């Protein structure tokens, strides 16, 4: 539902369907400033003096600027001298990213586009435009191409205008945008990602004859030229290398033969260029990433090359004019982390700039959901000679952005929000008067990070006698006539003339769009097939090696294992980590570590040195951690007593002692996501105790942990913590965290840092050898006695002793890495460890355990020294030993059948007839149901009343009328009482928080998802390996939960040193995807690129994804231009909404016809107040009984207070309307709740938002089930109630009309069925095949 209230029917916020929930009043806050009594009088005198001085200065300034005659120039106060300004960016080297230079790539020819989409439009989305300074012709961008519209389309008042054809002047694969004419009109500059795919500035000649002469279609006028064009495109689509002749034809046909670079950025990017009056240079916004992928802007000046120049533009060349500011308390070293900058720079004379900036985020961090009515952006001016600056337009009310100067420099135009409208405002720089000339604009995007601009570029017409503004709004290009009033100020023409014909009017146009499209990524995954047999565990964690590196222990799927190493038949140089042929007899099978409780979760295993024993921990949801001591040879197990109740992990024992007593060190943590913060949260940290190994001849079944005491330390318990004893001694322990390793004295807690990493994920230090003192280190630098290994940027590295300096951070940036650093991993790795004697390094990648005896490494010394980019990996790879860890668990389908038959056996049947019923023990029948199967995508074919569903062994066997299933004695029967039965819901964009908890606790998060009918989760950002460790706990039956799929860690473009990836080569692209897919095999079928700044990197990943069989679900990221390239390049979906909330035919058609799907996540919509806040404001979340049954109360209570905000502050209503429009055209949309609290219920609120834009209830359910399954390639197994598919279903109570009632009532689920297993959704008590209720940790105090 879309609100259309404005002079031009431009889109606004919308009104949702009526709600019966209570209204929440607005909350007001007051800040009080207090002074100590003795200071009040002096303070008041000082303030009065300042006020008088300011008054005098203001009066003098007014007289000088306005009362005295003079030209219309930008005057700026000079109290801030440029000489006194200390540039915050003066120490910012900007030399960390990209990590490596990109290998050659051309987005137009190195990636295939076999499809062509052609269509006509009479409207467009977010058209950035300029007006020729002489002819008045309009040039604008649309869908990534540039078009020209003759001035005849709007010149002449009062006549009825026919549609004028906008002719294409720049086309092709590159995404071109924001064109700007030079001051003389002889050149056109624009933003383009041509070449490598980074957003750069380009310039090309502009013909004196304007649109007609620039029409690129003139280059393909003959049938022969057309034939060659088609032939050339076919050759490119087939991957045939482009010849020079074909390249010239392509560039000519696109209109870019004479285009020249202005900038050459390969990581940062530039936009919003504006010409200097001289025509020799431009100013533009150059955007920089922080660790967050929001590019903060600076103002940069770039010289414009001549067309006869042949010299290359140096990477990063240009001159910084305006830096970001530093928040209070920040130093220059923090500059890169400033997320807020300036943008939309324009020249105001030869040496002055006007620009806009977000002034609400003042602490350096970008925030969402700001109040557009109070204003977010302000407009500033700066004199570049003196450094003087001032605020030209203040932030309140409604903000001010997209500054644009009139041709004579006197009038500053900008846009701002005015209540429920968007205004075009003029400020006369001579008088300071503001005039609101038109309220017909589309809402600006100041509420979001908007690299495409908070409003599309617009321009004044060249005529001084009949001035006007050409501007985009509501899908059209508008002419806004202006006139001068008695004071000489520009105002709306209708205010001066009272001529209605001079009101703002549409400039009607038509345009032909032709786009080259890549094939959309599609992959089919047969979930039923790989869940029907034994499932191999592929994701392991908590690795430990024995003393010599001959054995390993580790955890996976909530169990602990021991593996004998050596004699592997796998060739490390040819290893493909996703090829299961490697498991065919190449290694000895792993064995479970002997244990006492088969149904418990086990974790944190370690070897006891010089013995046959291993320690590991057992988890109980009520009693928490326990330790067990297992003899790996005899299989005997002892329970370790003496450990207080708490969360314990990481236990390691010291080497042999004369008295037989071993020292044990372990860590106690406080609360976490899954276990809460209520029980056993005190006395956390490092603890030490003593244990005596038992004699096998004794019959004792317990071993005591004695003298347990706390050791004070600075250990970060929320981080990685790996413990090992130093040199076998019991007095000191190495504590190894993600980015530091330290020696900790167990006697007095004294600490010494021995190694540091720069944003490393893991860092370990050799347990052998001692560490030189700090004083001796000064005398002999770089002489650490122990080598170190670390995980940096997903790879495993080793730094020899001579390269480890405890005072220097280590990382793997070429040119900044430690000397002689060696890369050990081919495709990546995690859980890196040393053997007990420090002679072997080991790590995991998927089910492949890699080990390297360090004695082999010198053979690659030369290769390591010569390879400054990948640190010798091509040599080192051949030195590795690789063991395929081959262990599996019984899939739920088999467990379900076994449990069902066991339940009947336990029922003590008394007759042969009842015994015969055992053949149907694994059958569930749902009868008297209204089945909405979603099998056909058409309501009339999918709906069946009085129907029955038969499920056998977790698979749908039949769907039919009331007679289906009759005679199947012994089956479990559900009487639906006429209630609806639908496929289980798929949360296409889910997040949750407990994956990286250290303990295998039962997850209330997973249980909550199930309770609300979500039977399949797709998380587009989860830890590569730990996400699949959690999946293994679900699939192996350790806990209940939906089917879990995820993308692994996002492939991240921003300057986060721990997860950044360049993807500067095809090798990097394949490695990035292999290390995701290796952790789950067939269950890993997607990846997510997250604001990668070069299109080349994104195309490389898509190319690798074709080989590896993976889908791409990119982060939308609030970048409109990049989103369009995701669609054109064939990405599977776009996660989040296109940031322009109301889309028009150019993008509606492109998006719909491309095949890319949409997961809009209105819950966290880009643009004003997100949907989650509307739910919090309108419902009593903390007191919802179902939520309080399944969810942590502290999370619910955090949602108690909210603020009432108008619906026109919520762009999600327009997003919903745009998505609904595309769904009706054929787009597949999906429901994704983003993991926002409250889990489960928020999914159904997302359904409500999906419906608000115009979808029917049926279409919403289709998006939640079949459409998501089809997009993700799962429809052969999931997404509909069809024979042969996995039985994931939701049963609603009788009386609820799913097709007509409020869609939010889908939250009231009666039963949820996942793979045939049935739960009561209200209580999550399992009803079948075993009647039970799983115990959750005590995470609530009441």
PDB file of C-alpha atoms in Angstrom, residues 131-287:
ATOM      1  CA  UNK A 131      21.933  19.959 -18.574  1.00  0.00           C
ATOM      2  CA  UNK A 132      24.223  21.111 -21.368  1.00  0.00           C
ATOM      3  CA  UNK A 133      25.496  24.633 -20.590  1.00  0.00           C
ATOM      4  CA  UNK A 134      24.764  25.888 -24.110  1.00  0.00           C
ATOM      5  CA  UNK A 135      22.130  23.766 -25.849  1.00  0.00           C
ATOM      6  CA  UNK A 136      20.135  22.766 -22.796  1.00  0.00           C
ATOM      7  CA  UNK A 137      20.161  19.100 -23.820  1.00  0.00           C
ATOM      8  CA  UNK A 138      19.677  16.698 -20.935  1.00  0.00           C
ATOM      9  CA  UNK A 139      21.988  13.750 -20.323  1.00  0.00           C
ATOM     10  CA  UNK A 140      20.992  11.182 -17.719  1.00  0.00           C
ATOM     11  CA  UNK A 141      21.779   7.689 -16.552  1.00  0.00           C
ATOM     12  CA  UNK A 142      19.288   4.847 -16.535  1.00  0.00           C
ATOM     13  CA  UNK A 143      19.919   1.199 -15.642  1.00  0.00           C
ATOM     14  CA  UNK A 144      23.673   1.672 -16.045  1.00  0.00           C
ATOM     15  CA  UNK A 145      23.650   3.366 -19.457  1.00  0.00           C
ATOM     16  CA  UNK A 146      23.699   7.049 -20.460  1.00  0.00           C
ATOM     17  CA  UNK A 147      20.994   8.725 -22.538  1.00  0.00           C
ATOM     18  CA  UNK A 148      20.513  12.128 -24.122  1.00  0.00           C
ATOM     19  CA  UNK A 149      17.252  14.052 -24.326  1.00  0.00           C
ATOM     20  CA  UNK A 150      17.033  17.072 -26.586  1.00  0.00           C
ATOM     21  CA  UNK A 151      16.234  20.467 -25.077  1.00  0.00           C
ATOM     22  CA  UNK A 152      13.279  20.573 -27.443  1.00  0.00           C
ATOM     23  CA  UNK A 153      11.600  18.164 -25.044  1.00  0.00           C
ATOM     24  CA  UNK A 154      11.002  20.938 -22.531  1.00  0.00           C
ATOM     25  CA  UNK A 155      11.558  24.292 -24.231  1.00  0.00           C
ATOM     26  CA  UNK A 156       8.543  26.416 -24.989  1.00  0.00           C
ATOM     27  CA  UNK A 157       5.897  27.164 -22.402  1.00  0.00           C
ATOM     28  CA  UNK A 158       2.337  26.005 -22.388  1.00  0.00           C
ATOM     29  CA  UNK A 159       2.457  23.551 -25.289  1.00  0.00           C
ATOM     30  CA  UNK A 160       1.267  19.974 -25.000  1.00  0.00           C
ATOM     31  CA  UNK A 161       4.387  17.853 -25.229  1.00  0.00           C
ATOM     32  CA  UNK A 162       4.669  14.518 -26.913  1.00  0.00           C
ATOM     33  CA  UNK A 163       7.154  11.949 -25.727  1.00  0.00           C
ATOM     34  CA  UNK A 164      10.660  12.589 -26.935  1.00  0.00           C
ATOM     35  CA  UNK A 165      12.990   9.704 -27.564  1.00  0.00           C
ATOM     36  CA  UNK A 166      16.004   9.620 -25.264  1.00  0.00           C
ATOM     37  CA  UNK A 167      18.886   8.306 -27.349  1.00  0.00           C
ATOM     38  CA  UNK A 168      21.628   6.083 -25.911  1.00  0.00           C
ATOM     39  CA  UNK A 169      25.048   7.717 -25.814  1.00  0.00           C
ATOM     40  CA  UNK A 170      26.974   5.178 -23.725  1.00  0.00           C
ATOM     41  CA  UNK A 171      26.053   1.498 -23.408  1.00  0.00           C
ATOM     42  CA  UNK A 172      27.613  -1.905 -22.847  1.00  0.00           C
ATOM     43  CA  UNK A 173      28.530  -4.101 -19.905  1.00  0.00           C
ATOM     44  CA  UNK A 174      30.177  -1.337 -17.817  1.00  0.00           C
ATOM     45  CA  UNK A 175      27.868   0.409 -15.398  1.00  0.00           C
ATOM     46  CA  UNK A 176      27.928   4.114 -16.288  1.00  0.00           C
ATOM     47  CA  UNK A 177      26.287   6.791 -14.167  1.00  0.00           C
ATOM     48  CA  UNK A 178      26.111  10.431 -13.073  1.00  0.00           C
ATOM     49  CA  UNK A 179      27.144  12.273 -16.267  1.00  0.00           C
ATOM     50  CA  UNK A 180      28.405  15.868 -16.042  1.00  0.00           C
ATOM     51  CA  UNK A 181      29.060  18.349 -18.827  1.00  0.00           C
ATOM     52  CA  UNK A 182      32.239  20.412 -18.830  1.00  0.00           C
ATOM     53  CA  UNK A 183      31.791  24.191 -18.418  1.00  0.00           C
ATOM     54  CA  UNK A 184      32.068  24.720 -22.182  1.00  0.00           C
ATOM     55  CA  UNK A 185      29.982  21.666 -23.004  1.00  0.00           C
ATOM     56  CA  UNK A 186      32.643  20.043 -25.160  1.00  0.00           C
ATOM     57  CA  UNK A 187      33.239  17.066 -22.873  1.00  0.00           C
ATOM     58  CA  UNK A 188      31.191  14.711 -20.775  1.00  0.00           C
ATOM     59  CA  UNK A 189      32.581  13.188 -17.586  1.00  0.00           C
ATOM     60  CA  UNK A 190      30.912  10.301 -15.822  1.00  0.00           C
ATOM     61  CA  UNK A 191      31.394   7.488 -13.342  1.00  0.00           C
ATOM     62  CA  UNK A 192      32.037   4.014 -14.751  1.00  0.00           C
ATOM     63  CA  UNK A 193      33.295   0.613 -13.654  1.00  0.00           C
ATOM     64  CA  UNK A 194      34.793  -0.121 -17.086  1.00  0.00           C
ATOM     65  CA  UNK A 195      37.914  -2.254 -17.067  1.00  0.00           C
ATOM     66  CA  UNK A 196      38.614  -3.781 -13.656  1.00  0.00           C
ATOM     67  CA  UNK A 197      35.162  -2.990 -12.346  1.00  0.00           C
ATOM     68  CA  UNK A 198      36.093  -0.356  -9.770  1.00  0.00           C
ATOM     69  CA  UNK A 199      34.082   2.866  -9.797  1.00  0.00           C
ATOM     70  CA  UNK A 200      36.264   5.479 -11.495  1.00  0.00           C
ATOM     71  CA  UNK A 201      35.817   8.771 -13.307  1.00  0.00           C
ATOM     72  CA  UNK A 202      36.051   8.956 -17.095  1.00  0.00           C
ATOM     73  CA  UNK A 203      35.739  11.678 -19.698  1.00  0.00           C
ATOM     74  CA  UNK A 204      34.809  11.610 -23.384  1.00  0.00           C
ATOM     75  CA  UNK A 205      34.253  14.253 -26.096  1.00  0.00           C
ATOM     76  CA  UNK A 206      30.779  15.702 -26.609  1.00  0.00           C
ATOM     77  CA  UNK A 207      29.740  16.586 -30.125  1.00  0.00           C
ATOM     78  CA  UNK A 208      28.538  20.087 -30.889  1.00  0.00           C
ATOM     79  CA  UNK A 209      25.423  18.632 -32.534  1.00  0.00           C
ATOM     80  CA  UNK A 210      24.406  17.042 -29.237  1.00  0.00           C
ATOM     81  CA  UNK A 211      22.094  14.080 -28.880  1.00  0.00           C
ATOM     82  CA  UNK A 212      21.795  13.175 -32.533  1.00  0.00           C
ATOM     83  CA  UNK A 213      25.541  13.086 -33.091  1.00  0.00           C
ATOM     84  CA  UNK A 214      26.156  11.121 -29.876  1.00  0.00           C
ATOM     85  CA  UNK A 215      23.572   8.387 -30.584  1.00  0.00           C
ATOM     86  CA  UNK A 216      25.560   5.123 -30.457  1.00  0.00           C
ATOM     87  CA  UNK A 217      23.055   3.402 -32.723  1.00  0.00           C
ATOM     88  CA  UNK A 218      24.504   5.340 -35.632  1.00  0.00           C
ATOM     89  CA  UNK A 219      27.535   3.059 -35.455  1.00  0.00           C
ATOM     90  CA  UNK A 220      25.411  -0.007 -36.240  1.00  0.00           C
ATOM     91  CA  UNK A 221      23.265   1.301 -39.049  1.00  0.00           C
ATOM     92  CA  UNK A 222      23.887  -1.210 -41.830  1.00  0.00           C
ATOM     93  CA  UNK A 223      22.886  -4.844 -41.893  1.00  0.00           C
ATOM     94  CA  UNK A 224      26.557  -5.826 -42.128  1.00  0.00           C
ATOM     95  CA  UNK A 225      27.438  -3.820 -39.021  1.00  0.00           C
ATOM     96  CA  UNK A 226      24.551  -5.413 -37.178  1.00  0.00           C
ATOM     97  CA  UNK A 227      25.658  -8.859 -38.310  1.00  0.00           C
ATOM     98  CA  UNK A 228      29.201  -8.211 -37.038  1.00  0.00           C
ATOM     99  CA  UNK A 229      27.884  -6.912 -33.733  1.00  0.00           C
ATOM    100  CA  UNK A 230      25.831 -10.053 -33.157  1.00  0.00           C
ATOM    101  CA  UNK A 231      28.722 -12.256 -34.207  1.00  0.00           C
ATOM    102  CA  UNK A 232      31.143 -10.470 -31.871  1.00  0.00           C
ATOM    103  CA  UNK A 233      28.739 -10.827 -28.937  1.00  0.00           C
ATOM    104  CA  UNK A 234      28.310 -14.535 -29.592  1.00  0.00           C
ATOM    105  CA  UNK A 235      32.070 -15.050 -29.648  1.00  0.00           C
ATOM    106  CA  UNK A 236      32.459 -13.240 -26.323  1.00  0.00           C
ATOM    107  CA  UNK A 237      29.631 -15.257 -24.774  1.00  0.00           C
ATOM    108  CA  UNK A 238      31.468 -18.442 -25.827  1.00  0.00           C
ATOM    109  CA  UNK A 239      34.658 -17.198 -24.157  1.00  0.00           C
ATOM    110  CA  UNK A 240      36.579 -16.470 -27.376  1.00  0.00           C
ATOM    111  CA  UNK A 241      39.388 -13.994 -26.700  1.00  0.00           C
ATOM    112  CA  UNK A 242      38.651 -10.596 -28.178  1.00  0.00           C
ATOM    113  CA  UNK A 243      40.858  -9.404 -31.043  1.00  0.00           C
ATOM    114  CA  UNK A 244      41.898  -5.769 -31.431  1.00  0.00           C
ATOM    115  CA  UNK A 245      39.506  -5.396 -34.363  1.00  0.00           C
ATOM    116  CA  UNK A 246      36.575  -6.781 -32.406  1.00  0.00           C
ATOM    117  CA  UNK A 247      37.494  -4.623 -29.416  1.00  0.00           C
ATOM    118  CA  UNK A 248      37.435  -1.484 -31.545  1.00  0.00           C
ATOM    119  CA  UNK A 249      34.024  -2.421 -32.938  1.00  0.00           C
ATOM    120  CA  UNK A 250      32.715  -3.080 -29.416  1.00  0.00           C
ATOM    121  CA  UNK A 251      34.017   0.189 -27.982  1.00  0.00           C
ATOM    122  CA  UNK A 252      32.686   2.113 -30.966  1.00  0.00           C
ATOM    123  CA  UNK A 253      29.265   0.522 -30.645  1.00  0.00           C
ATOM    124  CA  UNK A 254      29.182   1.324 -26.934  1.00  0.00           C
ATOM    125  CA  UNK A 255      30.195   4.940 -27.530  1.00  0.00           C
ATOM    126  CA  UNK A 256      33.398   4.780 -25.492  1.00  0.00           C
ATOM    127  CA  UNK A 257      36.085   4.687 -28.190  1.00  0.00           C
ATOM    128  CA  UNK A 258      37.502   8.060 -27.125  1.00  0.00           C
ATOM    129  CA  UNK A 259      36.788   7.728 -23.403  1.00  0.00           C
ATOM    130  CA  UNK A 260      39.763   8.407 -21.113  1.00  0.00           C
ATOM    131  CA  UNK A 261      40.318   7.742 -17.462  1.00  0.00           C
ATOM    132  CA  UNK A 262      40.382  10.592 -14.988  1.00  0.00           C
ATOM    133  CA  UNK A 263      41.041   8.342 -11.986  1.00  0.00           C
ATOM    134  CA  UNK A 264      42.546   4.920 -11.421  1.00  0.00           C
ATOM    135  CA  UNK A 265      41.234   3.445  -8.192  1.00  0.00           C
ATOM    136  CA  UNK A 266      41.413  -0.297  -7.538  1.00  0.00           C
ATOM    137  CA  UNK A 267      40.042  -0.418  -3.974  1.00  0.00           C
ATOM    138  CA  UNK A 268      38.606   2.936  -2.936  1.00  0.00           C
ATOM    139  CA  UNK A 269      36.079   4.385  -5.326  1.00  0.00           C
ATOM    140  CA  UNK A 270      34.985   7.779  -6.581  1.00  0.00           C
ATOM    141  CA  UNK A 271      31.665   9.307  -7.521  1.00  0.00           C
ATOM    142  CA  UNK A 272      29.737  12.587  -7.698  1.00  0.00           C
ATOM    143  CA  UNK A 273      32.210  14.433  -9.897  1.00  0.00           C
ATOM    144  CA  UNK A 274      31.818  18.156 -10.602  1.00  0.00           C
ATOM    145  CA  UNK A 275      33.859  20.275 -13.002  1.00  0.00           C
ATOM    146  CA  UNK A 276      36.027  23.185 -11.927  1.00  0.00           C
ATOM    147  CA  UNK A 277      35.132  26.436 -13.730  1.00  0.00           C
ATOM    148  CA  UNK A 278      38.426  26.207 -15.621  1.00  0.00           C
ATOM    149  CA  UNK A 279      37.474  22.863 -17.141  1.00  0.00           C
ATOM    150  CA  UNK A 280      40.939  21.513 -16.265  1.00  0.00           C
ATOM    151  CA  UNK A 281      39.996  19.450 -13.225  1.00  0.00           C
ATOM    152  CA  UNK A 282      37.131  17.969 -11.285  1.00  0.00           C
ATOM    153  CA  UNK A 283      36.270  17.473  -7.638  1.00  0.00           C
ATOM    154  CA  UNK A 284      34.652  14.233  -6.540  1.00  0.00           C
ATOM    155  CA  UNK A 285      33.839  12.143  -3.523  1.00  0.00           C
ATOM    156  CA  UNK A 286      36.440   9.488  -2.852  1.00  0.00           C
ATOM    157  CA  UNK A 287      35.139   6.808  -0.530  1.00  0.00           C
TER     158      UNK A 287
END
